[in-house]
């Protein structure tokens, strides 16, 4: 298994490089038109510009577009095929959470009205735990029980929770971070829960939007085969330009989920609701069909426990959804350093989880997603390299109409996809280049994650403190 985790980085970047090389070879063998000397003219009568009108060959352009559409269609078809097989499966051994199996076993059985128990894992969260609890109590459909899982807290987190009249569950001897604390709490409460007594896990630095729980409870009430409801997260206000970059990114993610009609990528740790049957089944399958320690709901080895739990439920055939009404506001990273650490943990965790699950149908999309990120990193790097080469080689800047048109299409895409984030998000998208540099930053994180996992470097689990956030705001 460790060898597979080490090879996953090599495989992902190797596949992306192979795709880039094949496309390059295809462009070369299709031939290029003879490059003519660029012509010059005056723009608005005062600005002398030099331009070249030769686009790449039509065959190369159509070939690249066709290849991209073919790959996207292949991934979509495979994902739909896997989802359909899971919904219709009667294989209780491999897919015990498959909707058809759950519906057959619960037909004619009333498990009572849906109730909600909220678990909030907290490690020194005195600055935000009060607002998190308040957002839960102010929901149009408040939860029946709120439990703060106090993990080695040395500040006022426990006192604030007790003053708010919610249950405090102190962890005992936990050294496995957030996942270890949640495992202790779930081991205590799961045995007493019925099928309709759902559990929501939410971060202590997250505030639910109004209507989240009402929508989640309604979905769980309407569909007894539904195993989990994930939240859509938006970034909090503040933190200047770096904050706006992250808000644009999250706004596009939420738009993508809505476009997919709620199909889940990740049951985000910010806020997700689970049916007890799903959590118990995952714990039962640990060490058998799923990685991890038998009896644990969360895999304490995984750097990104929410991503791993999503893969676990998906592999067991569970039905999941992220409704548009289930939105939350989450904390943003205030500095480039904290953002680097957060994204490196996410990226490294995603790669390690793929290594742990290997090549199985339920994770096909996630493999494709990683290879797509790798290919995008290579393409963006090549784009910047070409610009630098032109600056060094040409006596003056040359405009290429073909690439200007491509840039305008990209600009429109940036604005449209960030439209829901407000006018600041649209302006940032319109400028294009700032977001290209932000994408380059994320690509560097991706490459660092690939390098670390390939060299088996020890991963770090970082925790953002309120002092760090305030320090970032002062910069």
GROMACS .gro file of C-alpha atoms in nm:
model
  475
    1UNK     CA    1   0.000   0.000   0.000
    2UNK     CA    2   0.284   0.244   0.086
    3UNK     CA    3   0.449   0.163  -0.246
    4UNK     CA    4   0.124   0.246  -0.425
    5UNK     CA    5   0.100   0.577  -0.239
    6UNK     CA    6   0.455   0.662  -0.345
    7UNK     CA    7   0.386   0.575  -0.708
    8UNK     CA    8   0.064   0.775  -0.728
    9UNK     CA    9   0.256   1.102  -0.765
   10UNK     CA   10   0.477   0.958  -1.038
   11UNK     CA   11   0.174   0.816  -1.219
   12UNK     CA   12  -0.029   1.138  -1.210
   13UNK     CA   13   0.247   1.369  -1.329
   14UNK     CA   14   0.370   1.106  -1.579
   15UNK     CA   15   0.025   1.074  -1.734
   16UNK     CA   16  -0.008   1.453  -1.757
   17UNK     CA   17   0.335   1.485  -1.917
   18UNK     CA   18   0.251   1.209  -2.165
   19UNK     CA   19  -0.066   1.394  -2.266
   20UNK     CA   20   0.127   1.717  -2.316
   21UNK     CA   21   0.395   1.543  -2.524
   22UNK     CA   22   0.139   1.366  -2.741
   23UNK     CA   23  -0.042   1.694  -2.808
   24UNK     CA   24   0.289   1.861  -2.893
   25UNK     CA   25   0.381   1.583  -3.133
   26UNK     CA   26   0.038   1.606  -3.295
   27UNK     CA   27   0.085   1.979  -3.353
   28UNK     CA   28   0.427   1.922  -3.509
   29UNK     CA   29   0.326   1.644  -3.744
   30UNK     CA   30   0.020   1.832  -3.868
   31UNK     CA   31   0.260   2.099  -3.989
   32UNK     CA   32   0.255   2.472  -3.936
   33UNK     CA   33   0.216   2.746  -4.184
   34UNK     CA   34   0.519   2.944  -4.289
   35UNK     CA   35   0.556   3.224  -4.039
   36UNK     CA   36   0.534   3.553  -4.214
   37UNK     CA   37   0.703   3.866  -4.100
   38UNK     CA   38   0.474   4.048  -3.859
   39UNK     CA   39   0.314   4.362  -3.988
   40UNK     CA   40   0.275   4.686  -3.800
   41UNK     CA   41   0.021   4.962  -3.771
   42UNK     CA   42  -0.111   5.235  -3.545
   43UNK     CA   43  -0.387   5.177  -3.291
   44UNK     CA   44  -0.611   5.482  -3.236
   45UNK     CA   45  -0.359   5.668  -3.449
   46UNK     CA   46  -0.104   5.696  -3.168
   47UNK     CA   47  -0.004   5.344  -3.056
   48UNK     CA   48   0.224   5.152  -3.290
   49UNK     CA   49   0.160   4.779  -3.268
   50UNK     CA   50   0.326   4.482  -3.434
   51UNK     CA   51   0.107   4.182  -3.504
   52UNK     CA   52   0.107   3.842  -3.670
   53UNK     CA   53  -0.214   3.694  -3.805
   54UNK     CA   54  -0.110   3.329  -3.851
   55UNK     CA   55  -0.310   3.101  -3.621
   56UNK     CA   56  -0.206   2.741  -3.551
   57UNK     CA   57  -0.310   2.498  -3.821
   58UNK     CA   58  -0.682   2.421  -3.833
   59UNK     CA   59  -0.611   2.051  -3.787
   60UNK     CA   60  -0.417   2.117  -3.467
   61UNK     CA   61  -0.689   2.343  -3.325
   62UNK     CA   62  -0.971   2.102  -3.406
   63UNK     CA   63  -0.764   1.809  -3.281
   64UNK     CA   64  -0.697   1.975  -2.946
   65UNK     CA   65  -1.063   2.069  -2.901
   66UNK     CA   66  -1.175   1.722  -3.002
   67UNK     CA   67  -0.930   1.554  -2.765
   68UNK     CA   68  -1.041   1.770  -2.473
   69UNK     CA   69  -1.410   1.700  -2.542
   70UNK     CA   70  -1.342   1.328  -2.581
   71UNK     CA   71  -1.161   1.306  -2.248
   72UNK     CA   72  -1.430   1.508  -2.069
   73UNK     CA   73  -1.705   1.293  -2.218
   74UNK     CA   74  -1.520   0.974  -2.124
   75UNK     CA   75  -1.490   1.081  -1.761
   76UNK     CA   76  -1.857   1.189  -1.750
   77UNK     CA   77  -1.975   0.860  -1.901
   78UNK     CA   78  -1.762   0.655  -1.663
   79UNK     CA   79  -1.890   0.853  -1.363
   80UNK     CA   80  -2.252   0.808  -1.471
   81UNK     CA   81  -2.196   0.438  -1.532
   82UNK     CA   82  -2.041   0.391  -1.186
   83UNK     CA   83  -2.328   0.585  -1.022
   84UNK     CA   84  -2.592   0.380  -1.207
   85UNK     CA   85  -2.429   0.051  -1.112
   86UNK     CA   86  -2.415   0.161  -0.748
   87UNK     CA   87  -2.783   0.265  -0.744
   88UNK     CA   88  -2.895  -0.067  -0.893
   89UNK     CA   89  -2.650  -0.293  -0.713
   90UNK     CA   90  -2.772  -0.585  -0.500
   91UNK     CA   91  -2.419  -0.681  -0.397
   92UNK     CA   92  -2.445  -0.642  -0.019
   93UNK     CA   93  -2.091  -0.768   0.021
   94UNK     CA   94  -1.920  -0.495  -0.184
   95UNK     CA   95  -2.184  -0.219  -0.184
   96UNK     CA   96  -2.383  -0.250   0.140
   97UNK     CA   97  -2.499   0.116   0.115
   98UNK     CA   98  -2.637   0.084  -0.239
   99UNK     CA   99  -2.980   0.259  -0.263
  100UNK     CA  100  -3.156  -0.052  -0.393
  101UNK     CA  101  -3.036  -0.256  -0.094
  102UNK     CA  102  -3.123   0.014   0.159
  103UNK     CA  103  -3.469   0.066   0.011
  104UNK     CA  104  -3.542  -0.307   0.018
  105UNK     CA  105  -3.431  -0.346   0.381
  106UNK     CA  106  -3.621  -0.040   0.510
  107UNK     CA  107  -3.944  -0.081   0.310
  108UNK     CA  108  -4.242  -0.050   0.545
  109UNK     CA  109  -4.021   0.047   0.841
  110UNK     CA  110  -4.071   0.389   1.003
  111UNK     CA  111  -3.756   0.497   1.191
  112UNK     CA  112  -3.922   0.805   1.338
  113UNK     CA  113  -3.887   1.170   1.241
  114UNK     CA  114  -3.542   1.292   1.143
  115UNK     CA  115  -3.344   1.432   1.437
  116UNK     CA  116  -3.007   1.608   1.419
  117UNK     CA  117  -2.703   1.575   1.644
  118UNK     CA  118  -2.422   1.817   1.559
  119UNK     CA  119  -2.060   1.734   1.639
  120UNK     CA  120  -1.816   2.027   1.643
  121UNK     CA  121  -1.452   1.916   1.674
  122UNK     CA  122  -1.268   2.199   1.848
  123UNK     CA  123  -0.906   2.261   1.945
  124UNK     CA  124  -0.860   2.602   2.109
  125UNK     CA  125  -1.143   2.774   1.921
  126UNK     CA  126  -1.247   3.034   2.180
  127UNK     CA  127  -1.266   3.312   1.920
  128UNK     CA  128  -1.518   3.143   1.692
  129UNK     CA  129  -1.695   2.863   1.879
  130UNK     CA  130  -1.959   3.103   2.016
  131UNK     CA  131  -2.063   3.225   1.669
  132UNK     CA  132  -2.071   2.867   1.539
  133UNK     CA  133  -2.305   2.752   1.816
  134UNK     CA  134  -2.522   3.062   1.772
  135UNK     CA  135  -2.562   2.995   1.400
  136UNK     CA  136  -2.689   2.648   1.482
  137UNK     CA  137  -2.941   2.766   1.741
  138UNK     CA  138  -3.070   3.036   1.503
  139UNK     CA  139  -3.146   2.792   1.224
  140UNK     CA  140  -3.510   2.779   1.111
  141UNK     CA  141  -3.489   2.414   1.201
  142UNK     CA  142  -3.244   2.395   1.496
  143UNK     CA  143  -3.070   2.067   1.588
  144UNK     CA  144  -3.190   1.852   1.878
  145UNK     CA  145  -2.840   1.826   2.023
  146UNK     CA  146  -2.508   2.010   1.987
  147UNK     CA  147  -2.189   1.842   2.104
  148UNK     CA  148  -1.856   2.025   2.116
  149UNK     CA  149  -1.577   1.766   2.089
  150UNK     CA  150  -1.311   1.945   2.296
  151UNK     CA  151  -0.974   1.807   2.186
  152UNK     CA  152  -0.689   1.904   2.419
  153UNK     CA  153  -0.825   2.257   2.461
  154UNK     CA  154  -0.622   2.491   2.682
  155UNK     CA  155  -0.820   2.811   2.619
  156UNK     CA  156  -1.183   2.909   2.699
  157UNK     CA  157  -1.344   2.685   2.436
  158UNK     CA  158  -1.500   2.450   2.693
  159UNK     CA  159  -1.626   2.733   2.913
  160UNK     CA  160  -1.789   2.913   2.620
  161UNK     CA  161  -1.958   2.592   2.508
  162UNK     CA  162  -2.088   2.522   2.858
  163UNK     CA  163  -2.215   2.879   2.893
  164UNK     CA  164  -2.405   2.827   2.567
  165UNK     CA  165  -2.577   2.523   2.727
  166UNK     CA  166  -2.448   2.264   2.480
  167UNK     CA  167  -2.288   1.928   2.554
  168UNK     CA  168  -1.909   1.912   2.584
  169UNK     CA  169  -1.734   1.585   2.497
  170UNK     CA  170  -1.369   1.602   2.609
  171UNK     CA  171  -1.139   1.364   2.425
  172UNK     CA  172  -0.918   1.133   2.628
  173UNK     CA  173  -0.554   1.079   2.531
  174UNK     CA  174  -0.623   1.167   2.167
  175UNK     CA  175  -0.310   1.207   1.953
  176UNK     CA  176  -0.484   1.163   1.615
  177UNK     CA  177  -0.596   1.523   1.568
  178UNK     CA  178  -0.949   1.597   1.443
  179UNK     CA  179  -1.020   1.248   1.311
  180UNK     CA  180  -0.918   1.086   1.640
  181UNK     CA  181  -1.143   1.317   1.842
  182UNK     CA  182  -1.441   1.253   1.615
  183UNK     CA  183  -1.386   0.878   1.633
  184UNK     CA  184  -1.406   0.893   2.013
  185UNK     CA  185  -1.727   1.096   2.005
  186UNK     CA  186  -1.891   0.880   1.737
  187UNK     CA  187  -1.803   0.562   1.925
  188UNK     CA  188  -1.998   0.703   2.220
  189UNK     CA  189  -2.310   0.828   2.041
  190UNK     CA  190  -2.361   0.602   1.735
  191UNK     CA  191  -2.484   0.294   1.926
  192UNK     CA  192  -2.788   0.485   2.056
  193UNK     CA  193  -2.895   0.642   1.724
  194UNK     CA  194  -3.169   0.517   1.494
  195UNK     CA  195  -3.158   0.534   1.114
  196UNK     CA  196  -3.326   0.876   1.112
  197UNK     CA  197  -3.114   1.027   1.391
  198UNK     CA  198  -2.866   1.192   1.158
  199UNK     CA  199  -2.526   1.330   1.258
  200UNK     CA  200  -2.384   1.656   1.128
  201UNK     CA  201  -2.009   1.720   1.155
  202UNK     CA  202  -1.904   2.083   1.117
  203UNK     CA  203  -1.586   2.281   1.171
  204UNK     CA  204  -1.567   2.518   1.466
  205UNK     CA  205  -1.472   2.806   1.234
  206UNK     CA  206  -1.782   2.768   1.016
  207UNK     CA  207  -2.116   2.950   1.028
  208UNK     CA  208  -2.424   2.793   0.869
  209UNK     CA  209  -2.638   3.002   0.640
  210UNK     CA  210  -3.006   3.019   0.734
  211UNK     CA  211  -3.201   2.723   0.602
  212UNK     CA  212  -2.913   2.474   0.588
  213UNK     CA  213  -3.052   2.229   0.844
  214UNK     CA  214  -3.412   2.265   0.723
  215UNK     CA  215  -3.306   2.170   0.370
  216UNK     CA  216  -3.084   1.885   0.487
  217UNK     CA  217  -3.355   1.737   0.712
  218UNK     CA  218  -3.608   1.760   0.430
  219UNK     CA  219  -3.378   1.570   0.192
  220UNK     CA  220  -3.313   1.302   0.454
  221UNK     CA  221  -3.688   1.275   0.522
  222UNK     CA  222  -3.780   1.249   0.154
  223UNK     CA  223  -3.519   0.988   0.061
  224UNK     CA  224  -3.440   0.713   0.309
  225UNK     CA  225  -3.167   0.579   0.077
  226UNK     CA  226  -2.975   0.907   0.101
  227UNK     CA  227  -2.664   0.849   0.312
  228UNK     CA  228  -2.510   1.198   0.330
  229UNK     CA  229  -2.579   1.564   0.257
  230UNK     CA  230  -2.278   1.788   0.194
  231UNK     CA  231  -2.253   2.163   0.228
  232UNK     CA  232  -2.148   2.428  -0.024
  233UNK     CA  233  -1.900   2.668   0.130
  234UNK     CA  234  -1.830   3.034   0.067
  235UNK     CA  235  -1.539   3.238   0.197
  236UNK     CA  236  -1.576   3.490   0.476
  237UNK     CA  237  -1.523   3.859   0.403
  238UNK     CA  238  -1.188   4.031   0.449
  239UNK     CA  239  -0.817   3.946   0.398
  240UNK     CA  240  -0.774   4.173   0.094
  241UNK     CA  241  -0.668   4.034  -0.242
  242UNK     CA  242  -0.572   3.688  -0.114
  243UNK     CA  243  -0.919   3.661   0.041
  244UNK     CA  244  -1.083   3.758  -0.289
  245UNK     CA  245  -0.882   3.492  -0.473
  246UNK     CA  246  -1.017   3.227  -0.237
  247UNK     CA  247  -1.375   3.361  -0.252
  248UNK     CA  248  -1.364   3.344  -0.632
  249UNK     CA  249  -1.235   2.989  -0.613
  250UNK     CA  250  -1.508   2.880  -0.374
  251UNK     CA  251  -1.778   3.058  -0.574
  252UNK     CA  252  -1.673   2.866  -0.884
  253UNK     CA  253  -1.674   2.540  -0.688
  254UNK     CA  254  -2.030   2.604  -0.567
  255UNK     CA  255  -2.136   2.692  -0.922
  256UNK     CA  256  -1.986   2.369  -1.050
  257UNK     CA  257  -2.176   2.163  -0.790
  258UNK     CA  258  -2.503   2.335  -0.881
  259UNK     CA  259  -2.431   2.270  -1.249
  260UNK     CA  260  -2.385   1.902  -1.160
  261UNK     CA  261  -2.728   1.908  -0.987
  262UNK     CA  262  -2.574   1.852  -0.647
  263UNK     CA  263  -2.348   1.559  -0.732
  264UNK     CA  264  -2.087   1.549  -0.461
  265UNK     CA  265  -1.712   1.585  -0.507
  266UNK     CA  266  -1.630   1.603  -0.137
  267UNK     CA  267  -1.841   1.583   0.178
  268UNK     CA  268  -1.665   1.887   0.310
  269UNK     CA  269  -1.553   1.896   0.670
  270UNK     CA  270  -1.698   2.246   0.702
  271UNK     CA  271  -2.047   2.095   0.736
  272UNK     CA  272  -2.189   1.761   0.623
  273UNK     CA  273  -2.479   1.548   0.745
  274UNK     CA  274  -2.458   1.169   0.768
  275UNK     CA  275  -2.708   0.893   0.827
  276UNK     CA  276  -2.586   0.669   1.113
  277UNK     CA  277  -2.614   0.362   0.889
  278UNK     CA  278  -2.344   0.508   0.663
  279UNK     CA  279  -2.105   0.582   0.948
  280UNK     CA  280  -2.154   0.240   1.110
  281UNK     CA  281  -2.100   0.061   0.780
  282UNK     CA  282  -1.780   0.254   0.712
  283UNK     CA  283  -1.649   0.159   1.057
  284UNK     CA  284  -1.738  -0.206   0.992
  285UNK     CA  285  -1.558  -0.208   0.656
  286UNK     CA  286  -1.233  -0.050   0.778
  287UNK     CA  287  -0.949  -0.296   0.737
  288UNK     CA  288  -1.157  -0.508   0.497
  289UNK     CA  289  -1.277  -0.329   0.184
  290UNK     CA  290  -1.170   0.016   0.309
  291UNK     CA  291  -0.833   0.141   0.435
  292UNK     CA  292  -0.797   0.231   0.802
  293UNK     CA  293  -0.829   0.078   1.146
  294UNK     CA  294  -1.129  -0.155   1.202
  295UNK     CA  295  -1.399   0.018   1.406
  296UNK     CA  296  -1.294   0.373   1.319
  297UNK     CA  297  -1.533   0.595   1.121
  298UNK     CA  298  -1.256   0.836   1.021
  299UNK     CA  299  -0.922   0.712   0.891
  300UNK     CA  300  -0.676   0.873   1.129
  301UNK     CA  301  -0.388   0.828   0.882
  302UNK     CA  302  -0.555   1.040   0.614
  303UNK     CA  303  -0.444   1.405   0.596
  304UNK     CA  304  -0.784   1.503   0.453
  305UNK     CA  305  -1.031   1.296   0.650
  306UNK     CA  306  -1.336   1.450   0.479
  307UNK     CA  307  -1.211   1.354   0.132
  308UNK     CA  308  -1.129   1.003   0.253
  309UNK     CA  309  -1.474   0.956   0.412
  310UNK     CA  310  -1.633   1.066   0.083
  311UNK     CA  311  -1.436   0.799  -0.104
  312UNK     CA  312  -1.534   0.544   0.160
  313UNK     CA  313  -1.910   0.607   0.134
  314UNK     CA  314  -1.889   0.625  -0.245
  315UNK     CA  315  -1.699   0.295  -0.259
  316UNK     CA  316  -1.971   0.132  -0.049
  317UNK     CA  317  -2.238   0.249  -0.293
  318UNK     CA  318  -2.380   0.527  -0.073
  319UNK     CA  319  -2.597   0.800  -0.223
  320UNK     CA  320  -2.478   1.158  -0.149
  321UNK     CA  321  -2.591   1.505  -0.252
  322UNK     CA  322  -2.498   1.873  -0.199
  323UNK     CA  323  -2.821   2.077  -0.228
  324UNK     CA  324  -2.796   2.440  -0.334
  325UNK     CA  325  -2.976   2.547  -0.015
  326UNK     CA  326  -2.710   2.397   0.215
  327UNK     CA  327  -2.450   2.674   0.225
  328UNK     CA  328  -2.196   2.773   0.488
  329UNK     CA  329  -1.944   3.053   0.538
  330UNK     CA  330  -1.598   2.928   0.620
  331UNK     CA  331  -1.269   3.074   0.731
  332UNK     CA  332  -1.012   3.187   0.474
  333UNK     CA  333  -0.634   3.168   0.491
  334UNK     CA  334  -0.504   3.520   0.561
  335UNK     CA  335  -0.144   3.483   0.434
  336UNK     CA  336   0.032   3.310   0.146
  337UNK     CA  337   0.218   3.092   0.396
  338UNK     CA  338  -0.097   2.964   0.568
  339UNK     CA  339  -0.265   2.918   0.229
  340UNK     CA  340   0.036   2.721   0.105
  341UNK     CA  341   0.024   2.495   0.413
  342UNK     CA  342  -0.352   2.440   0.384
  343UNK     CA  343  -0.350   2.360   0.014
  344UNK     CA  344  -0.042   2.140   0.043
  345UNK     CA  345  -0.224   1.935   0.306
  346UNK     CA  346  -0.535   1.912   0.085
  347UNK     CA  347  -0.333   1.818  -0.223
  348UNK     CA  348  -0.110   1.570  -0.045
  349UNK     CA  349  -0.412   1.420   0.130
  350UNK     CA  350  -0.603   1.376  -0.197
  351UNK     CA  351  -0.307   1.197  -0.357
  352UNK     CA  352  -0.252   0.974  -0.056
  353UNK     CA  353  -0.618   0.879  -0.048
  354UNK     CA  354  -0.602   0.775  -0.415
  355UNK     CA  355  -0.295   0.567  -0.334
  356UNK     CA  356  -0.482   0.400  -0.049
  357UNK     CA  357  -0.789   0.320  -0.263
  358UNK     CA  358  -0.598   0.227  -0.579
  359UNK     CA  359  -0.769   0.185  -0.913
  360UNK     CA  360  -1.134   0.105  -0.843
  361UNK     CA  361  -1.438   0.232  -1.037
  362UNK     CA  362  -1.566   0.451  -0.754
  363UNK     CA  363  -1.256   0.675  -0.764
  364UNK     CA  364  -1.216   0.701  -1.142
  365UNK     CA  365  -1.323   1.066  -1.147
  366UNK     CA  366  -1.073   1.156  -0.876
  367UNK     CA  367  -0.785   1.004  -1.075
  368UNK     CA  368  -0.900   1.198  -1.382
  369UNK     CA  369  -0.928   1.514  -1.175
  370UNK     CA  370  -0.569   1.485  -1.053
  371UNK     CA  371  -0.437   1.419  -1.403
  372UNK     CA  372  -0.636   1.718  -1.528
  373UNK     CA  373  -0.475   1.939  -1.263
  374UNK     CA  374  -0.134   1.807  -1.366
  375UNK     CA  375  -0.199   1.878  -1.733
  376UNK     CA  376  -0.326   2.226  -1.647
  377UNK     CA  377  -0.009   2.298  -1.449
  378UNK     CA  378   0.206   2.198  -1.747
  379UNK     CA  379  -0.002   2.402  -1.992
  380UNK     CA  380   0.006   2.718  -1.778
  381UNK     CA  381   0.380   2.682  -1.723
  382UNK     CA  382   0.433   2.641  -2.098
  383UNK     CA  383   0.224   2.954  -2.159
  384UNK     CA  384   0.443   3.165  -1.931
  385UNK     CA  385   0.760   3.015  -2.080
  386UNK     CA  386   0.648   3.111  -2.432
  387UNK     CA  387   0.579   3.468  -2.322
  388UNK     CA  388   0.926   3.495  -2.167
  389UNK     CA  389   1.091   3.344  -2.475
  390UNK     CA  390   0.914   3.595  -2.699
  391UNK     CA  391   1.019   3.885  -2.478
  392UNK     CA  392   1.381   3.771  -2.497
  393UNK     CA  393   1.386   3.681  -2.866
  394UNK     CA  394   1.184   3.957  -3.032
  395UNK     CA  395   1.290   4.316  -3.070
  396UNK     CA  396   0.937   4.429  -2.996
  397UNK     CA  397   0.618   4.279  -2.856
  398UNK     CA  398   0.416   4.095  -3.121
  399UNK     CA  399   0.039   4.060  -3.093
  400UNK     CA  400  -0.119   3.739  -3.221
  401UNK     CA  401  -0.489   3.785  -3.306
  402UNK     CA  402  -0.555   3.415  -3.255
  403UNK     CA  403  -0.430   3.423  -2.897
  404UNK     CA  404  -0.608   3.753  -2.830
  405UNK     CA  405  -0.937   3.581  -2.920
  406UNK     CA  406  -0.849   3.286  -2.696
  407UNK     CA  407  -0.767   3.530  -2.415
  408UNK     CA  408  -1.101   3.707  -2.455
  409UNK     CA  409  -1.287   3.376  -2.436
  410UNK     CA  410  -1.092   3.292  -2.120
  411UNK     CA  411  -1.174   3.638  -1.978
  412UNK     CA  412  -1.547   3.584  -2.034
  413UNK     CA  413  -1.524   3.243  -1.869
  414UNK     CA  414  -1.350   3.396  -1.565
  415UNK     CA  415  -1.620   3.660  -1.524
  416UNK     CA  416  -1.919   3.434  -1.583
  417UNK     CA  417  -1.803   3.158  -1.347
  418UNK     CA  418  -1.733   3.410  -1.066
  419UNK     CA  419  -2.051   3.609  -1.127
  420UNK     CA  420  -2.225   3.488  -0.813
  421UNK     CA  421  -1.942   3.624  -0.597
  422UNK     CA  422  -2.036   3.990  -0.652
  423UNK     CA  423  -1.876   4.282  -0.835
  424UNK     CA  424  -1.532   4.238  -0.676
  425UNK     CA  425  -1.520   3.879  -0.797
  426UNK     CA  426  -1.621   3.986  -1.149
  427UNK     CA  427  -1.359   4.262  -1.167
  428UNK     CA  428  -1.086   4.025  -1.054
  429UNK     CA  429  -1.196   3.772  -1.316
  430UNK     CA  430  -1.202   4.043  -1.586
  431UNK     CA  431  -0.837   4.129  -1.519
  432UNK     CA  432  -0.742   3.765  -1.592
  433UNK     CA  433  -0.370   3.787  -1.514
  434UNK     CA  434  -0.400   3.814  -1.131
  435UNK     CA  435  -0.599   3.491  -1.130
  436UNK     CA  436  -0.345   3.331  -1.363
  437UNK     CA  437  -0.073   3.403  -1.109
  438UNK     CA  438  -0.299   3.264  -0.834
  439UNK     CA  439  -0.346   2.952  -1.046
  440UNK     CA  440   0.032   2.932  -1.080
  441UNK     CA  441   0.061   2.943  -0.701
  442UNK     CA  442  -0.184   2.652  -0.670
  443UNK     CA  443   0.004   2.465  -0.943
  444UNK     CA  444   0.327   2.501  -0.745
  445UNK     CA  445   0.146   2.355  -0.444
  446UNK     CA  446   0.033   2.065  -0.663
  447UNK     CA  447   0.387   1.999  -0.785
  448UNK     CA  448   0.521   2.019  -0.427
  449UNK     CA  449   0.261   1.762  -0.321
  450UNK     CA  450   0.361   1.535  -0.609
  451UNK     CA  451   0.728   1.568  -0.514
  452UNK     CA  452   0.666   1.507  -0.143
  453UNK     CA  453   0.457   1.195  -0.190
  454UNK     CA  454   0.699   1.055  -0.449
  455UNK     CA  455   0.994   1.103  -0.212
  456UNK     CA  456   0.787   0.980   0.087
  457UNK     CA  457   0.848   1.297   0.283
  458UNK     CA  458   0.657   1.322   0.611
  459UNK     CA  459   0.341   1.529   0.578
  460UNK     CA  460   0.253   1.804   0.825
  461UNK     CA  461  -0.090   1.878   0.978
  462UNK     CA  462  -0.121   2.254   1.036
  463UNK     CA  463  -0.370   2.445   1.251
  464UNK     CA  464  -0.459   2.809   1.186
  465UNK     CA  465  -0.469   3.018   1.504
  466UNK     CA  466  -0.665   3.340   1.542
  467UNK     CA  467  -0.336   3.520   1.611
  468UNK     CA  468  -0.210   3.405   1.269
  469UNK     CA  469  -0.523   3.537   1.102
  470UNK     CA  470  -0.497   3.873   1.274
  471UNK     CA  471  -0.129   3.895   1.183
  472UNK     CA  472  -0.223   3.835   0.821
  473UNK     CA  473  -0.483   4.111   0.830
  474UNK     CA  474  -0.225   4.360   0.958
  475UNK     CA  475   0.007   4.293   0.662
   0.00000   0.00000   0.00000
